[in-house]
Coordinates of C-alpha atoms in Angstrom, one line a residue:
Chain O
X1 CA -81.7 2.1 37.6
X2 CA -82.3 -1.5 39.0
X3 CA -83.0 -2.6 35.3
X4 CA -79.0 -1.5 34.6
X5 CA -77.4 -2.5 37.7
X6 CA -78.9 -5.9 36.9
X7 CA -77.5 -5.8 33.7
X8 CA -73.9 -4.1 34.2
X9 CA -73.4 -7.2 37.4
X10 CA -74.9 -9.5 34.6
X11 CA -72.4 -8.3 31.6
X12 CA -69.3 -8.5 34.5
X13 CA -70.2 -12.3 35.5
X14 CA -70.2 -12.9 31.9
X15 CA -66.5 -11.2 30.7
X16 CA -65.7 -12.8 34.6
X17 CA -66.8 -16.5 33.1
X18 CA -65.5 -15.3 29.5
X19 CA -61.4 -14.9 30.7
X20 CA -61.9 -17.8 33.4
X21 CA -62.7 -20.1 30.7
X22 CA -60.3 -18.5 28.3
X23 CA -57.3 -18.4 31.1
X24 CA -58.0 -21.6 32.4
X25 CA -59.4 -22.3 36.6
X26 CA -55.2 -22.6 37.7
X27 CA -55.4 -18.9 37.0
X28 CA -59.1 -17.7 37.3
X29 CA -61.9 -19.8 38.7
X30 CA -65.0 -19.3 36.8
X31 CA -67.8 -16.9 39.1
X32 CA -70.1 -20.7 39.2
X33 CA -67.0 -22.3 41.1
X34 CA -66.3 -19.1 43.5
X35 CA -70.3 -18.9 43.8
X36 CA -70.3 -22.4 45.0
X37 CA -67.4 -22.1 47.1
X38 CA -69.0 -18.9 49.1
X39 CA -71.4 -20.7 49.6
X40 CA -69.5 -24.1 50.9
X41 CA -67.7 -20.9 53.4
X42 CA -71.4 -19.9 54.2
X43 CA -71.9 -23.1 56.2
X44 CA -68.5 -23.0 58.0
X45 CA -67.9 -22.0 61.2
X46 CA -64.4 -20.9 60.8
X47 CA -65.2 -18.3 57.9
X48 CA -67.3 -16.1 60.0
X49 CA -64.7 -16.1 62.9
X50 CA -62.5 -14.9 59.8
X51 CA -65.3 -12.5 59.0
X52 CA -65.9 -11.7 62.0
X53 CA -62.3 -10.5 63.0
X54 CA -61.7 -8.5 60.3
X55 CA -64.6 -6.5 60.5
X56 CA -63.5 -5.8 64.0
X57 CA -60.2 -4.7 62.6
X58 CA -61.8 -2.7 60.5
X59 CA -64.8 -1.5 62.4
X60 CA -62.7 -0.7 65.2
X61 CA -60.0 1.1 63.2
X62 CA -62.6 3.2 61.0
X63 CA -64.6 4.5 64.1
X64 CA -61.0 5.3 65.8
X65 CA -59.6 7.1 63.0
X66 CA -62.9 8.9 62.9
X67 CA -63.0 10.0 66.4
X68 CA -59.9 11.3 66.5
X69 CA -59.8 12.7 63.3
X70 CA -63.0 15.3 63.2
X71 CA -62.0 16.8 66.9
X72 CA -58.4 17.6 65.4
X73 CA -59.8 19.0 62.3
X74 CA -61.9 21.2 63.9
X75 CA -59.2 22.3 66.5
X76 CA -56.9 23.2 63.2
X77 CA -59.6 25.2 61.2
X78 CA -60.1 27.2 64.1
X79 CA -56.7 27.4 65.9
X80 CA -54.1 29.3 64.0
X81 CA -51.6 28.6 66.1
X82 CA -52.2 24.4 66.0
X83 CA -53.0 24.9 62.5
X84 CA -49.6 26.3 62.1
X85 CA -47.6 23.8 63.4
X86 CA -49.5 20.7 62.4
X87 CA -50.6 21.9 58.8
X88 CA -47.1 21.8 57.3
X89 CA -46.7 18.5 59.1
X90 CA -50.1 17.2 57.8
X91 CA -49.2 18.1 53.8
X92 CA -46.1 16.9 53.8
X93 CA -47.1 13.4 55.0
X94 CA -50.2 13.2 53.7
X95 CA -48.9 11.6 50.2
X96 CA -47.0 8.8 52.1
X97 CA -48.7 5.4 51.8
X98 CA -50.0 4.7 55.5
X99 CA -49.2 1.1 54.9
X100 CA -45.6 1.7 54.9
X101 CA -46.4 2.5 59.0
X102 CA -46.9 -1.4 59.1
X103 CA -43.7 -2.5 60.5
X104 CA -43.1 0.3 62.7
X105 CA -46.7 -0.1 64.1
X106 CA -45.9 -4.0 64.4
X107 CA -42.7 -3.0 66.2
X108 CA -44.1 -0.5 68.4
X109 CA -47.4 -2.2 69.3
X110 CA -46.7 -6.0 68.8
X111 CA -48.5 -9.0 67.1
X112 CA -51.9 -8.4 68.7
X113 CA -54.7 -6.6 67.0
X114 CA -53.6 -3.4 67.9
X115 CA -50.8 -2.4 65.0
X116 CA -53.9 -3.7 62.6
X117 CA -56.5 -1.4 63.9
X118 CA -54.5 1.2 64.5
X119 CA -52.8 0.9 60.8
X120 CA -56.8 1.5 59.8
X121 CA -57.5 4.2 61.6
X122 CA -54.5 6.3 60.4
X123 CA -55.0 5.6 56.6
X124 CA -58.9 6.5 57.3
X125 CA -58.1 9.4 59.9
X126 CA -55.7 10.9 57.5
X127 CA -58.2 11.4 54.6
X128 CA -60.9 12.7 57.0
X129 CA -58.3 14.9 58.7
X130 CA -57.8 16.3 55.7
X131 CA -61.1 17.2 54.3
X132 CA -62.3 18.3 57.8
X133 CA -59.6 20.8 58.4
X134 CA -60.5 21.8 55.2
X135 CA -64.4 22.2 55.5
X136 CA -63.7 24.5 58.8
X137 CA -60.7 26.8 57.1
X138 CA -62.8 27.4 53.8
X139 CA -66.1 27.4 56.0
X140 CA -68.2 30.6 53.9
X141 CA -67.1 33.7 56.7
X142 CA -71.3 34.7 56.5
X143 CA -71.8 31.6 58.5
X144 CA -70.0 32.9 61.7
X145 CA -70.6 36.1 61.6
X146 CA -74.4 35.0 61.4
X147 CA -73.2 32.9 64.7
X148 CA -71.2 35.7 66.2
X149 CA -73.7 38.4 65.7
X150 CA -76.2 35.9 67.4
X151 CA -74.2 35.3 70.6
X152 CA -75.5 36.7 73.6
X153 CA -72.6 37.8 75.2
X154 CA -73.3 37.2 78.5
X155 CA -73.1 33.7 77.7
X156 CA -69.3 31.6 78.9
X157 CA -67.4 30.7 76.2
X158 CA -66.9 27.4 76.6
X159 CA -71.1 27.4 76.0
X160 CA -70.2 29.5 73.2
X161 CA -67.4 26.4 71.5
X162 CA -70.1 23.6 72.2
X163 CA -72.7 25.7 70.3
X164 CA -70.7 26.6 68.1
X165 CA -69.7 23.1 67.3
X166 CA -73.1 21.5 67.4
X167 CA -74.9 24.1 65.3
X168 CA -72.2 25.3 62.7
X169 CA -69.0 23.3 62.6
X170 CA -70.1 19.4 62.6
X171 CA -72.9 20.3 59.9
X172 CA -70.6 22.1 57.7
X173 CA -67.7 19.4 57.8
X174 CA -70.5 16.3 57.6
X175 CA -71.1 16.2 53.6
X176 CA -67.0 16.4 53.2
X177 CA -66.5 13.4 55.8
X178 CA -69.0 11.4 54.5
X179 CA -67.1 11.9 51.0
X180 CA -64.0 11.1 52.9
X181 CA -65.4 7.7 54.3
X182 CA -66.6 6.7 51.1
X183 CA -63.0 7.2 49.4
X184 CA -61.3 5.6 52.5
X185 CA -63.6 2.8 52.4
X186 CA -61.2 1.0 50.2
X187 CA -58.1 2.2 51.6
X188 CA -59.0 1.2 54.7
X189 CA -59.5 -2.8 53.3
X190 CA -56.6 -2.7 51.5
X191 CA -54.6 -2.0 54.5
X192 CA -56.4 -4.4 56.5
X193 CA -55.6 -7.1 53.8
X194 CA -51.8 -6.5 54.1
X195 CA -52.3 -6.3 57.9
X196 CA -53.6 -9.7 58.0
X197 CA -50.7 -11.4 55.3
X198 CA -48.1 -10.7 58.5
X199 CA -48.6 -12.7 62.1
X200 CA -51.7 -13.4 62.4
X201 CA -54.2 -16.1 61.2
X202 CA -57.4 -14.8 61.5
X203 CA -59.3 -12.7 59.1
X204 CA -60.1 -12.7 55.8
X205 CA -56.3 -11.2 54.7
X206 CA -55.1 -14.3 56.2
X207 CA -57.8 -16.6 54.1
X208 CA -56.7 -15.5 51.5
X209 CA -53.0 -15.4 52.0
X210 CA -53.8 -19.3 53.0
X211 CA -55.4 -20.5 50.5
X212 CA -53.0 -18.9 48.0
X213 CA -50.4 -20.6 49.4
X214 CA -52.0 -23.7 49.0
X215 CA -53.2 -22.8 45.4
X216 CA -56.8 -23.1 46.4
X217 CA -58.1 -20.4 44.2
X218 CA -61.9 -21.2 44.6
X219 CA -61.2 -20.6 48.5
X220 CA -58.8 -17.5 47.8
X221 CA -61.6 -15.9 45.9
X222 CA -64.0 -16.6 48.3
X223 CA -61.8 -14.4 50.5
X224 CA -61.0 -11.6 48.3
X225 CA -65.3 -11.6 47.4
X226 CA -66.0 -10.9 51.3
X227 CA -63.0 -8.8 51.7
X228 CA -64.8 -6.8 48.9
X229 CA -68.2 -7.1 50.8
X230 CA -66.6 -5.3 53.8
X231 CA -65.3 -2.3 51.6
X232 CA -68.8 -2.3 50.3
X233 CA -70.3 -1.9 53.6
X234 CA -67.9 0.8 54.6
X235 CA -69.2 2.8 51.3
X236 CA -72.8 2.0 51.8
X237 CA -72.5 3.5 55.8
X238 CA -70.8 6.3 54.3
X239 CA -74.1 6.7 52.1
X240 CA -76.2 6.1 55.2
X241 CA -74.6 8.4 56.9
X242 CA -74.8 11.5 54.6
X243 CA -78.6 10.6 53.5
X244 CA -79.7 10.5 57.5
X245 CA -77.5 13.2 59.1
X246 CA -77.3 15.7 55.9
X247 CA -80.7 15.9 54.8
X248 CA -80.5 19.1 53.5
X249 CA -77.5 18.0 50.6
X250 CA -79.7 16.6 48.9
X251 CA -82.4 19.8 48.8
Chain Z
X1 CA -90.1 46.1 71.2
X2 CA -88.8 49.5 70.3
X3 CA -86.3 51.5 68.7
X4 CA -83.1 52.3 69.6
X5 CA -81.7 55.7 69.3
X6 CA -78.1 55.6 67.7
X7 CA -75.3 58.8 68.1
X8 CA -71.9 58.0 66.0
X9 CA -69.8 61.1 67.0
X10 CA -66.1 61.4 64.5
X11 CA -65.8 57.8 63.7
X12 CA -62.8 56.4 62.2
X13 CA -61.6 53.4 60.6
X14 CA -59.4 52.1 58.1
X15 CA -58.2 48.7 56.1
X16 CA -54.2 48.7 56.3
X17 CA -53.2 51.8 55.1
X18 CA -57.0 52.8 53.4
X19 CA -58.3 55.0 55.6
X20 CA -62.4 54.0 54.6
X21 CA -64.0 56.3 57.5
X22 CA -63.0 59.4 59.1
X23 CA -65.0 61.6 61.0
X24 CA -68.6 60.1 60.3
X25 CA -71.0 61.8 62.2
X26 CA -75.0 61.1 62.9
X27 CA -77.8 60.5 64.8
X28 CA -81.2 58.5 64.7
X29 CA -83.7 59.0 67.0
X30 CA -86.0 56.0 68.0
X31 CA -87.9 53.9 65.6
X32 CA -86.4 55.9 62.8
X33 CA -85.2 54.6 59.3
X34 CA -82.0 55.7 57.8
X35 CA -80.5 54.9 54.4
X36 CA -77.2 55.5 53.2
X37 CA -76.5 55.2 49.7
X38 CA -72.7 55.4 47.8
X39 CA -71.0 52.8 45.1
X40 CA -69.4 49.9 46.2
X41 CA -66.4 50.4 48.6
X42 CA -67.3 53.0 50.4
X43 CA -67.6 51.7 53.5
X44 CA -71.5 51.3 54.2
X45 CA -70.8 47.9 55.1
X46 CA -68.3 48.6 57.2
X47 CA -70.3 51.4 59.1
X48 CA -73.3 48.6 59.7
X49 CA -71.0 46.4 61.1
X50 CA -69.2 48.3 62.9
X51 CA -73.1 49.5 64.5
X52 CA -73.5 45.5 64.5
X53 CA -70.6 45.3 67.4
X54 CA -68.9 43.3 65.2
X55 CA -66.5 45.4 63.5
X56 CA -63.6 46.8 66.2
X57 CA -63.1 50.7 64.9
X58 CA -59.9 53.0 66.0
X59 CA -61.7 56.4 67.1
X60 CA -65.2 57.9 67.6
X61 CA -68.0 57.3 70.0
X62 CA -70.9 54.9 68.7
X63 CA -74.1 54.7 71.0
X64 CA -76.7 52.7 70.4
X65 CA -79.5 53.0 73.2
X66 CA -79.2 52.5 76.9
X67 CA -76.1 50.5 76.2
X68 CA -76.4 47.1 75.4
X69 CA -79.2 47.5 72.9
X70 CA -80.1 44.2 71.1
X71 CA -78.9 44.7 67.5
X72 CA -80.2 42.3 64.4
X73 CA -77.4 42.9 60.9
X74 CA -78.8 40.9 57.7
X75 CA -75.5 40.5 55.7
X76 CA -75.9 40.8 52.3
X77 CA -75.1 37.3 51.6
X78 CA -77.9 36.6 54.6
X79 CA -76.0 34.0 56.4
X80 CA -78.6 31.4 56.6
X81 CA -77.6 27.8 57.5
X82 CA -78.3 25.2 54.8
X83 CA -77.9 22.5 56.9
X84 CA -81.1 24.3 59.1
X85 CA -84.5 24.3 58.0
X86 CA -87.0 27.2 58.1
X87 CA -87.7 26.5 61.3
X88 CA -84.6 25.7 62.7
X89 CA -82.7 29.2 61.4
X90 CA -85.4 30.8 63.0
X91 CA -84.9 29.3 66.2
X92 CA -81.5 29.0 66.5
X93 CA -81.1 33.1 67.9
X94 CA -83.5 32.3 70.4
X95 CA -81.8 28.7 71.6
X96 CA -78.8 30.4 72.1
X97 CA -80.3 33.4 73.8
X98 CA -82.1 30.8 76.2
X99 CA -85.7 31.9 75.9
X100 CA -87.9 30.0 77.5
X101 CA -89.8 27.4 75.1
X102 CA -93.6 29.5 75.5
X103 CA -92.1 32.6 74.3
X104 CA -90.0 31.2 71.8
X105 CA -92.7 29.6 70.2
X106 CA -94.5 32.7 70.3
X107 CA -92.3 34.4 68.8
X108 CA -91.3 31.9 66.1
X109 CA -95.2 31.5 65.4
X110 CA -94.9 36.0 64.8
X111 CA -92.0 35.4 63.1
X112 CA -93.6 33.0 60.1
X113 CA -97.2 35.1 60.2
X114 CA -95.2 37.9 59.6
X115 CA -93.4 36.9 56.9
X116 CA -95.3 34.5 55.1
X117 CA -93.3 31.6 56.2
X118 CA -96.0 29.5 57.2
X119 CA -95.9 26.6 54.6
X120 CA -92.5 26.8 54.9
X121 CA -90.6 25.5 58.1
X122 CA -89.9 21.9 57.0
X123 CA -87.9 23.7 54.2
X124 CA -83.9 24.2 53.9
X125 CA -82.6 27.4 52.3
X126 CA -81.1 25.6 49.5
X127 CA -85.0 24.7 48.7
X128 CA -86.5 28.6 48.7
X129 CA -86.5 30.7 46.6
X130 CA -84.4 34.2 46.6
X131 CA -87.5 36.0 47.9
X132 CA -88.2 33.7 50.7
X133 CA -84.6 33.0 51.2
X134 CA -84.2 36.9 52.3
X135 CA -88.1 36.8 54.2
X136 CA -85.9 34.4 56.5
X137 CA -82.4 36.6 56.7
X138 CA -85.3 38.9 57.6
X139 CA -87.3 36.8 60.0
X140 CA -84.2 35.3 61.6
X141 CA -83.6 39.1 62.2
X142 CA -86.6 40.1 63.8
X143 CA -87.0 37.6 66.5
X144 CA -84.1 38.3 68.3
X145 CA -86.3 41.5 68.7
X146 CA -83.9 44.3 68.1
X147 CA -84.0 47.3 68.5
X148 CA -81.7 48.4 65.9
X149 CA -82.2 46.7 62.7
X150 CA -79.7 46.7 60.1
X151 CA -79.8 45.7 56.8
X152 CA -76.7 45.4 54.2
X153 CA -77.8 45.4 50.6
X154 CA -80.9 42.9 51.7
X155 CA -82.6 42.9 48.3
X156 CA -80.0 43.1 46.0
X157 CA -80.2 39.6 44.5
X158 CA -83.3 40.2 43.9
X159 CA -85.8 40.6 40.9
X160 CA -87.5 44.0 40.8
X161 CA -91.0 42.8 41.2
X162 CA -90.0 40.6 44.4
X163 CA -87.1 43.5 45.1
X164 CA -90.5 45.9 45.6
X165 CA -92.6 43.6 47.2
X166 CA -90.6 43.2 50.2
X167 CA -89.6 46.5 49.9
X168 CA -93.4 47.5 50.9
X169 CA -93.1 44.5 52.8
X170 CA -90.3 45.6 55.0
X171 CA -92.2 49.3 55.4
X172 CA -94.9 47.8 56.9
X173 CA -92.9 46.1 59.4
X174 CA -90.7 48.5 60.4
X175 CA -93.8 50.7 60.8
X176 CA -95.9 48.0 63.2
X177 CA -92.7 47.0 65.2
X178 CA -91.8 50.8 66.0
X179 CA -87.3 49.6 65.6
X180 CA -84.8 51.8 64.4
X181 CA -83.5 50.9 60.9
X182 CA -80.4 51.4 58.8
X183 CA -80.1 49.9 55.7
X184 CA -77.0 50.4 53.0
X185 CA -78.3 49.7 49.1
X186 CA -77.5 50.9 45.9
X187 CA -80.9 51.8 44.7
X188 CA -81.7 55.0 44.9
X189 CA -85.6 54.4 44.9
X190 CA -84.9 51.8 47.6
X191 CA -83.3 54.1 49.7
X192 CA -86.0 57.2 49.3
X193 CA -88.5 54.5 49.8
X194 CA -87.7 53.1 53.0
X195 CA -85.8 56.1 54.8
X196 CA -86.8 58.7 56.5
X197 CA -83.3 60.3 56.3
X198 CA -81.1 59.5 53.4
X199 CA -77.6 60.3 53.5
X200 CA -75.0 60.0 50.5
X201 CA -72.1 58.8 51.1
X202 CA -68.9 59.9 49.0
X203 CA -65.9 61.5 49.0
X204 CA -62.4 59.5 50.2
X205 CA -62.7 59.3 53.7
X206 CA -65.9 58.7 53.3
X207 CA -68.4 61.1 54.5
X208 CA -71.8 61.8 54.1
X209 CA -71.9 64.8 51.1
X210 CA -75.6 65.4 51.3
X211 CA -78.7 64.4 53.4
X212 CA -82.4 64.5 52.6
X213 CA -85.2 63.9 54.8
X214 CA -88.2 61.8 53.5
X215 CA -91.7 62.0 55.4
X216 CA -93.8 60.4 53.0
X217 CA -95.6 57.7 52.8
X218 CA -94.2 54.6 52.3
X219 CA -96.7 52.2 50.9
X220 CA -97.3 50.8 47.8
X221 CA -98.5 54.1 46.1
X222 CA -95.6 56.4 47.4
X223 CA -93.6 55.3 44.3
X224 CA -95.9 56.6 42.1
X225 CA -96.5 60.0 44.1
X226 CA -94.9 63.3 42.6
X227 CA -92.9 64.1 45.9
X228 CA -91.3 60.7 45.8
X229 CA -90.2 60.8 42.0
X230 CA -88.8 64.3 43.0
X231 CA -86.8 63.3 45.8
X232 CA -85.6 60.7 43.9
X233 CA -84.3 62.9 41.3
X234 CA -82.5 65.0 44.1
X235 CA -80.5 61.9 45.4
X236 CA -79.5 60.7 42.0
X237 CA -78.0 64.2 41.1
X238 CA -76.3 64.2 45.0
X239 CA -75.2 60.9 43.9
X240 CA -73.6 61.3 40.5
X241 CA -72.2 64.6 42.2
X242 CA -70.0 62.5 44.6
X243 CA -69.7 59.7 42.1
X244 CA -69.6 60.9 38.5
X245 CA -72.8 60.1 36.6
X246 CA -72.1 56.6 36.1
X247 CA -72.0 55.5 40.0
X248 CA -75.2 54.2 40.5
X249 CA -75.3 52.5 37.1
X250 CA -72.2 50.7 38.0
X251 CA -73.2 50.1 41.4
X252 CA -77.1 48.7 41.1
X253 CA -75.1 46.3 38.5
X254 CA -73.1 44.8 41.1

């Protein structure tokens, strides 16, 4: 496995170097000159407040659209009525492009960081939304009756919801999310890149914006290499997350 | 731990506009084993649920015990959750029931002798076998320490040899722990084995058309013994009476 991954990154720096020098570096800088210009970024200052920024954009906006999104799910799987109401709502917006929210979230909530994180959090909440309303409707009906039958009914019911939540419903839904957050791992950068082209200039959508205006490729590649490097470590906590918390996928 | 006794007096209940019971009438008395037997649909599951508490009905009088007896059901799909190990499905009944940690872990610690379970708790479902997956439906069962234990189809996805085994297994228990037991199957040497009364269900309602009593033995040997293969003959032809002959092919295929 390490053998090929070795290989497969090797053959793509090669057909990378291949249509660089074919193209020519005003169109495609070869991987040496990005390489060295990464690095050049590596000893700057200024590049890891860009880093930095964005992954709080994107941090911030991930773990928001998550916390809101898993509740909500699990309030329409088991709510008819909410379900009801919100599911039509859900399905019929769920194909719009959340980044088409951008100026109305830049109208509504300003120039500040907030329209960004929150444009994050709704293309990632959407997706886990989704799957977690999902998880909890289709859940297999043996599993609550198994709870149900189990009950001691001289127990309160609100005892009865956390329970029921801890010990069923987050474990059921937990494989699906983690899927979720691995598919919106991308999303949720590309947003964040078009966030950052407008009113700001800090983060790494705004490097990269920059340094195309200026036709410094070497620099906007640089950009678009950590901007990858984020999505990356969205999809690898996504991986964490489902090896750690659902042991038992794996079995 | 002991048995319930159960009365069901005229119970009713139907799907939409299929009325699946009418009328059913019984009674167990403490620590005794009941089978009913009938092709699929007939409403054996509904009957154990219904007994369960988990099944609302529209007439009749269902008593089991002095009220609120503690009631075990193994579905016939078990339930179990894959996201709990062995030891954690075991548990879980007992968390939410709040028993205190020393008695839970006795009772846990029963629970895995009992059943053969021992090498087992750092297992998920999704990592046992069908035999052992059902030990634990049956385990996860008996610690809640009912007194009416009901089983839906429990070996069905089972392979004969294994289907036996816990068969004999089941016997032994049932015998030691003293609980009342009902269990709904398809086989008819399942049902002589493990019931003292078995009753076959048929007719539309449902009803029970014929009842036999069973006071043999029920280890290992008993399906081997004259009276056993004789009695087993007697259900098949109640059976295939209030089936057609091919009922009980159809339904141990399902």
């Amino acid at each position: 496995m390490k053998v090929r991954g070795a290989v497969a990154f090797l053959a793509f720096l090669g057909l990378w170097e291949a249509v660089a020098l074919f193209v020519g570096d005003q169109i495609l800088p070869t991987p040496g000159a990005v390489g060295a210009d990464f690095w050049l970024r590596l000893g700057q200052k200024k590049f890891y407040v860009h880093l930095g920024t964005s992954f709080y954009r994107a941090t911030a906006g991930f773990f928001l659209g998550l916390g809101l999104a898993i509740p909500l799910g699990w309030a329409m799987g088991r709510l008819k009525k909410l379900d009801d109401f919100l599911a039509p709502l859900l399905f019929l917006t769920y194909p719009v492009p959340k980044v088409l929210f951008l100026p109305v979230l830049l109208v509504a909530l300003g120039l500040g960081e907030a329209p960004k994180i929150v444009l994050v959090a709704v293309t990632v909440g959407y997706q886990v939304l989704v799957v977690t309303r999902d998880s909890v409707v289709n859940l297999d009906k043996s599993y609550w009756e198994a709870f149900e039958a189990m009950w001691p009914e001289k127990r309160p019911a609100m005892a009865k919801s956390l329970a029921l939540t801890r010990h069923v419903l987050w474990p059921a839904c937990l494989p699906a999310v983690a899927t979720a957050m691995r598919l919106a791992s991308g999303t949720a950068v590309s947003v964040l890149f078009m966030a950052e082209s407008f009113a700001t200039d800090l983060g790494l959508g705004f490097l990269i914006v920059d340094a195309w205006g200026n036709l410094d490729l070497p620099r906007m590649f640089s950009g678009i290499l950590a901007m990858g490097l984020l999505g990356g470590f969205f999809y690898l906590l996504a991986n964490f997350t489902e090896k750690t918390l659902c042991p038992w996928a794996k079995a | 731990m002991a048995g319930a006794a159960v009365r069901v007096r005229g119970l009713a209940k139907s799907f939409g506009a299929t009325q699946v019971l009418a009328g059913l009438d019984f009674d167990l008395a403490p620590g005794e084993s009941l089978s009913f037997l009938g092709a699929s649909g007939c409403g054996k599951t509904t009957v154990l649920r219904i007994l369960a508490g988990a099944c609302p009905f529209e007439a009749g009088e269902v008593a089991v015990g002095q009220g609120q007896a503690v009631r075990s059901l193994v579905s016939q799909n078990l339930g179990l959750f894959p996201w709990k190990t062995v030891l954690g499905n075991l548990t879980l009944p007992l968390d939410l029931a709040e028993v205190d940690p020393a008695e839970k872990a006795q009772r846990v610690e029963a629970a895995l002798s009992d059943l053969g379970l021992k090498g087992l708790v750092d297992r998920y479902p999704g990592q046992l076998s069908g035999g052992q997956r059902q030990r634990l439906a049956l385990g996860r069962a008996l610690v809640a320490q009912p007194e009416l234990l009901l089983l839906d189809e429990p070996f069905s996805a089972l392979d004969a040899l294994t289907r036996e085994a816990l068969g004999i297994h089941l016997a032994q228990l049932w015998r030691r722990l003293g609980l009342t037991m009902i269990i709904a199957t398809h086989s008819v040497e399942e049902a002589v084995f493990l019931g003292q009364v078995i009753a076959v269900l048929g007719g539309q309602p449902t009803r029970a058309v014929a009842v036999f009593r069973n006071d043999g033995p029920k280890t290992a040997q008993a399906f081997t013994e004259s009276h056993f293969m004789e009695l087993t003959r007697k259900v098949r032809l109640a059976l295939a009476e209030a089936w057609g002959p091919s009922a009980n092919r159809v339904g141990s295929l399902q």
